[in-house]
JSON list of C-alpha atoms in Angstrom, two decimals:
[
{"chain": "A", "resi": 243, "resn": "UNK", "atom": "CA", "xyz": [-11.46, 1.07, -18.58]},
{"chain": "A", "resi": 244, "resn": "UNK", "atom": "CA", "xyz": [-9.48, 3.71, -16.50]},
{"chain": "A", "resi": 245, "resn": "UNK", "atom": "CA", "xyz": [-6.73, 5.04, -18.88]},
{"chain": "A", "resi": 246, "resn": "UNK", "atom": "CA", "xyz": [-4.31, 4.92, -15.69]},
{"chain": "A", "resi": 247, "resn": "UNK", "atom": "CA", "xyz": [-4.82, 1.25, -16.03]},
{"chain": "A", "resi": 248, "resn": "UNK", "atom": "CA", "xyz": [-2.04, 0.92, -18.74]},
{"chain": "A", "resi": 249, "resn": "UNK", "atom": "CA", "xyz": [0.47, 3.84, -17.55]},
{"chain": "A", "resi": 250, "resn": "UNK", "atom": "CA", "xyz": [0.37, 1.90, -14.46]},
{"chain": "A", "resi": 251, "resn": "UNK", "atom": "CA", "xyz": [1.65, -1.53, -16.18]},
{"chain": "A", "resi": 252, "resn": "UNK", "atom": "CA", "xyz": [3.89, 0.53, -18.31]},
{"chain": "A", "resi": 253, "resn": "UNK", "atom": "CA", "xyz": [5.33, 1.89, -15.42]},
{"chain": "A", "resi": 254, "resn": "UNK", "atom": "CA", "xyz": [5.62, -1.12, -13.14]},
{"chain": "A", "resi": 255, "resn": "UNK", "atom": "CA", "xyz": [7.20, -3.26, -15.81]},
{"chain": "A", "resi": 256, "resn": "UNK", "atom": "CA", "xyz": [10.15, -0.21, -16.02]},
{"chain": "A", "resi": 257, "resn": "UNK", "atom": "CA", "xyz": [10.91, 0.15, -12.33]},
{"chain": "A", "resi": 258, "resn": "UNK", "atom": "CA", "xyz": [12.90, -2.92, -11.95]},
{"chain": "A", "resi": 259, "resn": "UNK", "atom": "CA", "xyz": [15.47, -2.41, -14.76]},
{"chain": "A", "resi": 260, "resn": "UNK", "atom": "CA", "xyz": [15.60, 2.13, -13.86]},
{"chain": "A", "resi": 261, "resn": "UNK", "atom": "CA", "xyz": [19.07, 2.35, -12.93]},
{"chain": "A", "resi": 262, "resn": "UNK", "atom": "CA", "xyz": [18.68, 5.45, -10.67]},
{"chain": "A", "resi": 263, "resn": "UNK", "atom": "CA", "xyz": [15.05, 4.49, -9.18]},
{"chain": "A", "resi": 264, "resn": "UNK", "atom": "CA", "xyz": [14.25, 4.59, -5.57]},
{"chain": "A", "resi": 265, "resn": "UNK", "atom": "CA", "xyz": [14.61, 1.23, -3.32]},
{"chain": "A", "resi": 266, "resn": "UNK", "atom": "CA", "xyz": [10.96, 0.87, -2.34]},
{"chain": "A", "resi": 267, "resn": "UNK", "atom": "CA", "xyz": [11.30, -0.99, 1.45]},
{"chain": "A", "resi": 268, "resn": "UNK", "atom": "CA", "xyz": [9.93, -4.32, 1.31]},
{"chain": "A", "resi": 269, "resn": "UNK", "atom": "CA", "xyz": [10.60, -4.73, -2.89]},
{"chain": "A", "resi": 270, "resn": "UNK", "atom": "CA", "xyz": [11.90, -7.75, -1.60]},
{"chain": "A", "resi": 271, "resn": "UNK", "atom": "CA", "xyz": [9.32, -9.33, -0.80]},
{"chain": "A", "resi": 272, "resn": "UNK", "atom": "CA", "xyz": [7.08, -9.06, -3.94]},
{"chain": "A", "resi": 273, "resn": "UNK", "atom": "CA", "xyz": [9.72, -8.54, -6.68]},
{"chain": "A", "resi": 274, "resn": "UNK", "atom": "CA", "xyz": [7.40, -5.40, -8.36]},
{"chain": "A", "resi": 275, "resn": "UNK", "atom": "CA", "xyz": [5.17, -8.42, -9.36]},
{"chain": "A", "resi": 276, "resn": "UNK", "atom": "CA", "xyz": [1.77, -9.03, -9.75]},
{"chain": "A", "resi": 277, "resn": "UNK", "atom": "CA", "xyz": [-0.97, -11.49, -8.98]},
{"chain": "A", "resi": 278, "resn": "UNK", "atom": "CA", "xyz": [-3.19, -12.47, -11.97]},
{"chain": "A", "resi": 279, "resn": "UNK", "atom": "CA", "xyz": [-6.33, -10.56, -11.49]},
{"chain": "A", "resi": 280, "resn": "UNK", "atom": "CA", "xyz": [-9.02, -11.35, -10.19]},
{"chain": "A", "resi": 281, "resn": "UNK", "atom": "CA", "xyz": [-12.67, -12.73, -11.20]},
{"chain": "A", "resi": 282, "resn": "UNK", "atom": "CA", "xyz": [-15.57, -9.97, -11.07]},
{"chain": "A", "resi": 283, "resn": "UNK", "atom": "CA", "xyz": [-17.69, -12.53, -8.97]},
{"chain": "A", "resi": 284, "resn": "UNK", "atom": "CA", "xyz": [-14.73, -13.57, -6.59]},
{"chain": "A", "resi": 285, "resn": "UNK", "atom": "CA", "xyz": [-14.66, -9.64, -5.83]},
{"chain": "A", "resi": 286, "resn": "UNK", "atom": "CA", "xyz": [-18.57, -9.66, -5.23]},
{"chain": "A", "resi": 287, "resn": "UNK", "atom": "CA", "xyz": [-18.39, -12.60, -3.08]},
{"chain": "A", "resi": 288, "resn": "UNK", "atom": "CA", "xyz": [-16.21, -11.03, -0.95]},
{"chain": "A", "resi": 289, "resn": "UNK", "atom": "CA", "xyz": [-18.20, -7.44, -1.12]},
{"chain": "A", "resi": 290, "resn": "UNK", "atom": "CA", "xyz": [-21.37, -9.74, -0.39]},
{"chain": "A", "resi": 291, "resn": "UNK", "atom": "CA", "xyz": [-19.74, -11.75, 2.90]},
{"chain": "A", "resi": 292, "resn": "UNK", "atom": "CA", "xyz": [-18.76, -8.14, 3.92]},
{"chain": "A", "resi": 293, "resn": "UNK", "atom": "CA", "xyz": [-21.16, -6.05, 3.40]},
{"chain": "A", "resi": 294, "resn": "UNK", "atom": "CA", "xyz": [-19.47, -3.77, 1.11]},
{"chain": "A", "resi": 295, "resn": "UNK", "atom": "CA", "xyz": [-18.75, -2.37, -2.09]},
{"chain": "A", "resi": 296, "resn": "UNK", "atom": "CA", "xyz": [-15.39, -1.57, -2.57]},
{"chain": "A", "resi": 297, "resn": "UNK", "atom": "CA", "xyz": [-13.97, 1.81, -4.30]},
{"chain": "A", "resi": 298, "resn": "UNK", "atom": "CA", "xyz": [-14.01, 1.92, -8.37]},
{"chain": "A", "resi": 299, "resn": "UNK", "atom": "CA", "xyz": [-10.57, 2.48, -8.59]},
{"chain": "A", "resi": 300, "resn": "UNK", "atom": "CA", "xyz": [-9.21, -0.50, -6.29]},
{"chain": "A", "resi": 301, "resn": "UNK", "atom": "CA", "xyz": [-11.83, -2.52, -7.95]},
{"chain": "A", "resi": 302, "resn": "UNK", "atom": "CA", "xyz": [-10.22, -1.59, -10.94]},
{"chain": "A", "resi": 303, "resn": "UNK", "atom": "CA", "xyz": [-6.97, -2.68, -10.05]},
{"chain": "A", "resi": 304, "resn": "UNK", "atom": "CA", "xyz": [-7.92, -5.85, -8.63]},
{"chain": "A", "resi": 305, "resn": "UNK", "atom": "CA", "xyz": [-9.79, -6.91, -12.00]},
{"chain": "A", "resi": 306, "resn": "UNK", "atom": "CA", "xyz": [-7.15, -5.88, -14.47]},
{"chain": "A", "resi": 307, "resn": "UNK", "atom": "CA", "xyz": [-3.94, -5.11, -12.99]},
{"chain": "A", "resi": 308, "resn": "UNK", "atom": "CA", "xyz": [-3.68, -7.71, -10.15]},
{"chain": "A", "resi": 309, "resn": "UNK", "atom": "CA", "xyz": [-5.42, -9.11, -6.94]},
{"chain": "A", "resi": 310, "resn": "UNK", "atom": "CA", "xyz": [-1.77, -8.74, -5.07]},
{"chain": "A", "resi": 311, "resn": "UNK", "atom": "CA", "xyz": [1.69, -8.17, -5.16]},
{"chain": "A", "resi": 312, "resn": "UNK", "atom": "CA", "xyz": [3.70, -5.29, -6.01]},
{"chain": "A", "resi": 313, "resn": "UNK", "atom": "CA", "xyz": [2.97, -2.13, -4.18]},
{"chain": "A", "resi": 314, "resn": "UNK", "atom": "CA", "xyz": [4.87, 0.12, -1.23]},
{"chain": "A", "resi": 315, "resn": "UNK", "atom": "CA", "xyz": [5.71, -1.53, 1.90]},
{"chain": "A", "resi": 316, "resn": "UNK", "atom": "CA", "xyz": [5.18, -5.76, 1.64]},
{"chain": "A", "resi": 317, "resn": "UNK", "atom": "CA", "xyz": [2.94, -5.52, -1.39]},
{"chain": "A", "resi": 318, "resn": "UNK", "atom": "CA", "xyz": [-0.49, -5.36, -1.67]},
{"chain": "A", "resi": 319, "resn": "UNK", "atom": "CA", "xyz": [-2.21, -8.16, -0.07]},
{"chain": "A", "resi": 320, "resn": "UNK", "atom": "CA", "xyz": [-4.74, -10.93, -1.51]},
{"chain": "A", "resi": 321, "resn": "UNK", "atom": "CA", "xyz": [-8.42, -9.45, -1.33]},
{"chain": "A", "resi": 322, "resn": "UNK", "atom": "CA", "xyz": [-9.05, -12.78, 0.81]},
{"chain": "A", "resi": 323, "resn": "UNK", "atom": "CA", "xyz": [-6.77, -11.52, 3.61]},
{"chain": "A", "resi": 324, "resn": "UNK", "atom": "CA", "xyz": [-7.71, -8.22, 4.21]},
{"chain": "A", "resi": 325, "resn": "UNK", "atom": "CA", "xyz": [-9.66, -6.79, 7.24]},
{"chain": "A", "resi": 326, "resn": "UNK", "atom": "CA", "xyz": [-11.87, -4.38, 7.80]},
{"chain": "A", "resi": 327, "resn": "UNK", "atom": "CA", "xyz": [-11.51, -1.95, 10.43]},
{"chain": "A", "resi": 328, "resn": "UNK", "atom": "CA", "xyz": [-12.85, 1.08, 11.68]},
{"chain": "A", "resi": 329, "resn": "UNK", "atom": "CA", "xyz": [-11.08, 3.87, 13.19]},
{"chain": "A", "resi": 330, "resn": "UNK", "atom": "CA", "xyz": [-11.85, 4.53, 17.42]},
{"chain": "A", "resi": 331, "resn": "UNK", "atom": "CA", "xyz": [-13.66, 6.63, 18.56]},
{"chain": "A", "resi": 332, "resn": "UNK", "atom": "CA", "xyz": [-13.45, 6.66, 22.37]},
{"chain": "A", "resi": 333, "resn": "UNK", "atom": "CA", "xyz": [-9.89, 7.45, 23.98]},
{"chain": "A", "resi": 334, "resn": "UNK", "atom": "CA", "xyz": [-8.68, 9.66, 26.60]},
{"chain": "A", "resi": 335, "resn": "UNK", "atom": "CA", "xyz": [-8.37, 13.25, 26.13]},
{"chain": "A", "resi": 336, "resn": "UNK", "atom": "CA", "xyz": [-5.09, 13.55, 24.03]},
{"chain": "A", "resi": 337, "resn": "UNK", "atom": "CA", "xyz": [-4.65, 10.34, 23.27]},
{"chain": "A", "resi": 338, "resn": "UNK", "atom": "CA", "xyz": [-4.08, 9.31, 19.62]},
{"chain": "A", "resi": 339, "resn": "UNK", "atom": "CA", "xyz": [-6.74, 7.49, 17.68]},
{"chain": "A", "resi": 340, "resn": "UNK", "atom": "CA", "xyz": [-5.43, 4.07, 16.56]},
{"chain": "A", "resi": 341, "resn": "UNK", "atom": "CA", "xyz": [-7.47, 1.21, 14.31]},
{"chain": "A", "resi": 342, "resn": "UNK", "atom": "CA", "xyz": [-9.36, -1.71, 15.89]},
{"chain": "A", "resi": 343, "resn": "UNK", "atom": "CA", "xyz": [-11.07, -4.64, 13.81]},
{"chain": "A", "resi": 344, "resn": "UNK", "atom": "CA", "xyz": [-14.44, -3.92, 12.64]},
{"chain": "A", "resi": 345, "resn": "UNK", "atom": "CA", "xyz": [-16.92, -5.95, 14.72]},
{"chain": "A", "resi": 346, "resn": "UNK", "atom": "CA", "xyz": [-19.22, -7.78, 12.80]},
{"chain": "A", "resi": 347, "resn": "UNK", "atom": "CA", "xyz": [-21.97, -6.66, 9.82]},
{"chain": "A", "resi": 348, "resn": "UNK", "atom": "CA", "xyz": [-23.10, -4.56, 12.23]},
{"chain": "A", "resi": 349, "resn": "UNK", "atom": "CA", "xyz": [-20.11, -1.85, 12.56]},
{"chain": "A", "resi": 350, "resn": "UNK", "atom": "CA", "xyz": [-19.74, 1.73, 14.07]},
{"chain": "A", "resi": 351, "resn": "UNK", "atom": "CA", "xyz": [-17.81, 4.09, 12.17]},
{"chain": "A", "resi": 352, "resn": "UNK", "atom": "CA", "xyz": [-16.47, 4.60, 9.36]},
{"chain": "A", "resi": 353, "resn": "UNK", "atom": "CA", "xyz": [-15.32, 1.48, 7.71]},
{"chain": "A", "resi": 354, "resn": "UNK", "atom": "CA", "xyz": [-11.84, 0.58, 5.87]},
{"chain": "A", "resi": 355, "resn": "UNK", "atom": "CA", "xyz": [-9.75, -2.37, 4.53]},
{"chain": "A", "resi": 356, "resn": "UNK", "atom": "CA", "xyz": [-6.37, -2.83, 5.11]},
{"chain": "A", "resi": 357, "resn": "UNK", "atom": "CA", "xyz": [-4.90, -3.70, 1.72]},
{"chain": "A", "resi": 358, "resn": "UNK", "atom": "CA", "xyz": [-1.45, -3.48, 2.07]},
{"chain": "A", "resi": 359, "resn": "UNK", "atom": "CA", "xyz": [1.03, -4.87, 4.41]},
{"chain": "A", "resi": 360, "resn": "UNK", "atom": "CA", "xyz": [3.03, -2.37, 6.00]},
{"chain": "A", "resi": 361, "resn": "UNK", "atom": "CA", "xyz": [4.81, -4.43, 8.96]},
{"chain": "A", "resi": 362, "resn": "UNK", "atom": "CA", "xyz": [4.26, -4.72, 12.77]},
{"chain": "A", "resi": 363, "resn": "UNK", "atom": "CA", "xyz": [1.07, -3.10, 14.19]},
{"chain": "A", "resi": 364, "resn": "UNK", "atom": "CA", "xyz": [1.33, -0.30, 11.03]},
{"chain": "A", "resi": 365, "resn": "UNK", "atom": "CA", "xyz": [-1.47, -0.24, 8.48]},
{"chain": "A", "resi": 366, "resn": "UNK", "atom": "CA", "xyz": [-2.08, 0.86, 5.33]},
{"chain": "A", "resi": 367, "resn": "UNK", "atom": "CA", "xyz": [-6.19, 1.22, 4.53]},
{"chain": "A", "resi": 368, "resn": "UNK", "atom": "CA", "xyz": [-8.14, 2.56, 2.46]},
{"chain": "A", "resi": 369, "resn": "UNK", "atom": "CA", "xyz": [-11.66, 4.19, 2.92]},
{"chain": "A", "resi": 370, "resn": "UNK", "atom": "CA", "xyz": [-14.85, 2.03, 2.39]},
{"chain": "A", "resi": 371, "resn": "UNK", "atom": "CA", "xyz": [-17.53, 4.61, 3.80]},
{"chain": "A", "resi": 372, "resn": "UNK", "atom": "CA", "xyz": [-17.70, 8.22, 5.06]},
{"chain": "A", "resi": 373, "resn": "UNK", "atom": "CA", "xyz": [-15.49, 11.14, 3.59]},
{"chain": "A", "resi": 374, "resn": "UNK", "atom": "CA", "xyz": [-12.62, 9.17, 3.25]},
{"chain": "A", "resi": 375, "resn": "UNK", "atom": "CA", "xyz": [-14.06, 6.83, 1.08]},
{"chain": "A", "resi": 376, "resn": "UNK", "atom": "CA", "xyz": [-11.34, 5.74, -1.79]},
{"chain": "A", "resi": 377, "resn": "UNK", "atom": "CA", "xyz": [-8.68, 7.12, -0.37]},
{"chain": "A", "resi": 378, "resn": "UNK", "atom": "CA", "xyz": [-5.52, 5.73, 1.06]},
{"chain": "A", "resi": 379, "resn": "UNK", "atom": "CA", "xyz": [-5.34, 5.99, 5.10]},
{"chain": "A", "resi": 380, "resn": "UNK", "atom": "CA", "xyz": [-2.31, 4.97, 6.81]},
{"chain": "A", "resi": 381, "resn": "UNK", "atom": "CA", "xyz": [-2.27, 4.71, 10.70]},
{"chain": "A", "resi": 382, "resn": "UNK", "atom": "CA", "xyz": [-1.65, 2.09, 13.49]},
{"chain": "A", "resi": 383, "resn": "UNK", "atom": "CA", "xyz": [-3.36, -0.22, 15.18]},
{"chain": "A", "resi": 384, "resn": "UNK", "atom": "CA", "xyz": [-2.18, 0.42, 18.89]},
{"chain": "A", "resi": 385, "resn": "UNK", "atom": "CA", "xyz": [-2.55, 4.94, 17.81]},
{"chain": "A", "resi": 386, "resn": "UNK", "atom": "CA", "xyz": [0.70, 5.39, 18.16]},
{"chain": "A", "resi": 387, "resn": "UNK", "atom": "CA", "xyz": [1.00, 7.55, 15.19]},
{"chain": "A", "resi": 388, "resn": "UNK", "atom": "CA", "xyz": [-1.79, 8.35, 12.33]},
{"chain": "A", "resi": 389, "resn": "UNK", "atom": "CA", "xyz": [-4.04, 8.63, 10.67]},
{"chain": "A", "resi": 390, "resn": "UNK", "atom": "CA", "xyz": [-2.65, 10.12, 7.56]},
{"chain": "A", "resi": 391, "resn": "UNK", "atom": "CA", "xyz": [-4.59, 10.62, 5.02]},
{"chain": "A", "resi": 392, "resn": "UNK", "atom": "CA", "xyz": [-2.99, 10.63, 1.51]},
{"chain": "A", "resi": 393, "resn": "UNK", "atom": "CA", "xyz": [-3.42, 13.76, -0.69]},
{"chain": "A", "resi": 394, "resn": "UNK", "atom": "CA", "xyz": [-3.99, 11.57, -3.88]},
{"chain": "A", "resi": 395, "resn": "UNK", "atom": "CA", "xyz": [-7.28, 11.35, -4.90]},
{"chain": "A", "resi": 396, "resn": "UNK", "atom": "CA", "xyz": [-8.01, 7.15, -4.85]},
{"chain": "A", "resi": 397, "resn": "UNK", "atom": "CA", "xyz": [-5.85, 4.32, -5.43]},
{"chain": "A", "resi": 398, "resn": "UNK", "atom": "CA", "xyz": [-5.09, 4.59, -8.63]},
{"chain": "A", "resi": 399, "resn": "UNK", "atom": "CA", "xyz": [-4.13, 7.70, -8.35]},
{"chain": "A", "resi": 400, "resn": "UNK", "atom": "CA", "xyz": [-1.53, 6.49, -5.12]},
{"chain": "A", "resi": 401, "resn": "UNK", "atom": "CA", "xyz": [-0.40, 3.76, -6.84]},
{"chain": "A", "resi": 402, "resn": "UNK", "atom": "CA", "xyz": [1.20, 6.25, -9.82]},
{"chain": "A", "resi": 403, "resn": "UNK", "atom": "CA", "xyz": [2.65, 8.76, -7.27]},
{"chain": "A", "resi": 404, "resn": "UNK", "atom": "CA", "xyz": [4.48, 5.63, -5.89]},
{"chain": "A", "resi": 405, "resn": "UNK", "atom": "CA", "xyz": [5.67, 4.11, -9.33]},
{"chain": "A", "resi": 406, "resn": "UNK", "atom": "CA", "xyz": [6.39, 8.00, -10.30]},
{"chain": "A", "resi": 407, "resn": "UNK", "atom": "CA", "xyz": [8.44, 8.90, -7.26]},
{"chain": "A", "resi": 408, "resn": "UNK", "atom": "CA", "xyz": [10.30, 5.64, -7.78]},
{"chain": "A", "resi": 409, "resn": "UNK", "atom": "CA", "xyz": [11.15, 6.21, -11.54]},
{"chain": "A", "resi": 410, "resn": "UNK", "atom": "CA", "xyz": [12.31, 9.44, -10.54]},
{"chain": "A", "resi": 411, "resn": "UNK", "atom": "CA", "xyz": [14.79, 8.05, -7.93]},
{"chain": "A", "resi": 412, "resn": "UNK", "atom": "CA", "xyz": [12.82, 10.36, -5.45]},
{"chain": "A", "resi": 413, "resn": "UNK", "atom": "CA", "xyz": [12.59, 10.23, -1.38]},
{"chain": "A", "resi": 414, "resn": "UNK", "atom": "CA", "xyz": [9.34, 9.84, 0.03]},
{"chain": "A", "resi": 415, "resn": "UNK", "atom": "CA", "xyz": [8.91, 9.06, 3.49]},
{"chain": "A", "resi": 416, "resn": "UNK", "atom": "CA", "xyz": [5.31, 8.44, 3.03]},
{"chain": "A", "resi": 417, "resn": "UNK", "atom": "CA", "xyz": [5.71, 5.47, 0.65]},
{"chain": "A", "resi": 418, "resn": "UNK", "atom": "CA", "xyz": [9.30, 4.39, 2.41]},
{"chain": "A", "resi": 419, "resn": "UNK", "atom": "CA", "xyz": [10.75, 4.90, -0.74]},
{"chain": "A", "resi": 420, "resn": "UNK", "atom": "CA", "xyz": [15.24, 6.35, -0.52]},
{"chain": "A", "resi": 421, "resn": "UNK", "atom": "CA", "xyz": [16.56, 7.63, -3.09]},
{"chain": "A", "resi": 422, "resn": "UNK", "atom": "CA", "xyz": [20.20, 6.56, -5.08]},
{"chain": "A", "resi": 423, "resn": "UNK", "atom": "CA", "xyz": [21.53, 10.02, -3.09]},
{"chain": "A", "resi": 424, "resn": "UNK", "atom": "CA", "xyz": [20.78, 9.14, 0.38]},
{"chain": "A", "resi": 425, "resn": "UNK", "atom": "CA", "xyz": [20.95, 5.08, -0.08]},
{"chain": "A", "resi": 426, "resn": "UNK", "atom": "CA", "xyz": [24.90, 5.19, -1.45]},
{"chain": "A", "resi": 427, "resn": "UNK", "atom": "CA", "xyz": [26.17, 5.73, 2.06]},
{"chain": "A", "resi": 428, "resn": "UNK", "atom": "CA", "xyz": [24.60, 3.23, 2.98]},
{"chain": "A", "resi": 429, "resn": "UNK", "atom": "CA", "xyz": [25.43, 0.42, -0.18]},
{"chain": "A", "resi": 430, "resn": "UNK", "atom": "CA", "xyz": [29.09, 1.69, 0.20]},
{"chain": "A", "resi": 431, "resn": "UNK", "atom": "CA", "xyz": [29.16, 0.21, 3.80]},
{"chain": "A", "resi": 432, "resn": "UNK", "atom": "CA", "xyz": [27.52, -3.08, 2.81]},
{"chain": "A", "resi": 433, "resn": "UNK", "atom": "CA", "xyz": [30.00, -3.67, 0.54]},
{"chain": "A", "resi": 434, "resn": "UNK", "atom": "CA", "xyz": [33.18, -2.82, 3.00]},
{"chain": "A", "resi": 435, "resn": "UNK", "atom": "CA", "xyz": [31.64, -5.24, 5.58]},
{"chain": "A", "resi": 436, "resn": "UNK", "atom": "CA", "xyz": [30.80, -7.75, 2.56]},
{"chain": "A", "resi": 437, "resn": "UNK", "atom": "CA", "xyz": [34.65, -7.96, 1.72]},
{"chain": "A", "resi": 438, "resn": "UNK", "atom": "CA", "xyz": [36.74, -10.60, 2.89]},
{"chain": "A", "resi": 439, "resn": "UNK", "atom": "CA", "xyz": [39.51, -8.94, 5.11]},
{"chain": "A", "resi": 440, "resn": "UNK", "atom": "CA", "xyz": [43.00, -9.00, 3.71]},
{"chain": "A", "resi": 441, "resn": "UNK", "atom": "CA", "xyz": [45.31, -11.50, 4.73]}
]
């Protein structure tokens, strides 16, 4: 087993109680909790129906960590709801290249699944085939914006820069993580509009 395996759960069951952490947007939603895993043979069922064989380290995660929950943005979604899809190709000249659904076993392109849910038409993938394979993409569907490829080697590796940055009460516009600095402004007003005016 990856040795990142248990710094991750180490550090994922200390986020919630740091006092100084980063707010994570969307923490909300999934609470920094996890899934149970996930069975070996529901992950090759869905590799099978696909066509695909998913990246060690997500596999990884997925088998001993958790098959959803807890991760930047909305959390990390169950394996049965993610999509493939495969970044275009055609465009006008100058045009930004967005993400369209993969069509069919029979793709173009470079493949990868969207794994996390990141709101509206914005995605966060990560690379099945080609170069990128491993690594965590994040673009948009309609090309307004993307792709960015993260610098961190695979998921694992992404998933401990995020639970790092957070301990450390770090910014990171990447991950839509604010830190105690730049969120206090903000709590400070929350809490004057939260008061009940004074008689």
């Amino acid at each position: 087993m990856d040795s990142r395996i248990a710094h991750i759960r180490r550090k994922l069951a200390k986020v919630p109680y740091a006092a100084l952490r980063s707010h994570s947007f969307g923490e909300e939603k999934h609470g920094f909790r996890l899934e149970p895993p996930l069975p070996v043979a529901r992950i090759a069922e869905f590799e099978a129906e696909y066509r695909i064989e998913l990246p060690v380290s997500y596999r990884s995660f997925l088998t001993t960590l958790g098959g959803s929950g807890a991760s930047p943005f909305y959390g990390l979604m169950p394996l049965r709801a993610c999509r493939l899809f495969t970044m275009d190709a055609q465009g006008e000249l100058g045009r930004p290249r967005g993400f369209t659904f993969a069509a069919g076993p029979a793709h173009r392109g470079d493949l990868f699944l969207h794994i996390i849910e990141a709101g509206c038409t914005d995605l966060v993938l990560l690379g099945i085939t080609g170069p990128l394979t491993g690594r965590v993409v994040t673009g948009n569907s309609d090309g307004f914006w993307g792709p960015d490829v993260s610098s961190a080697t695979d998921f694992l590796a992404w998933y401990e820069r995020w639970l790092d940055h957070m301990l450390d009460g770090r910014d990171n516009r990447a991950l839509e993580l604010t830190s105690p600095a730049l969120r206090a402004p903000v709590d400070r007003l929350l809490r004057e509009k939260a008061r009940p005016a004074a008689p």
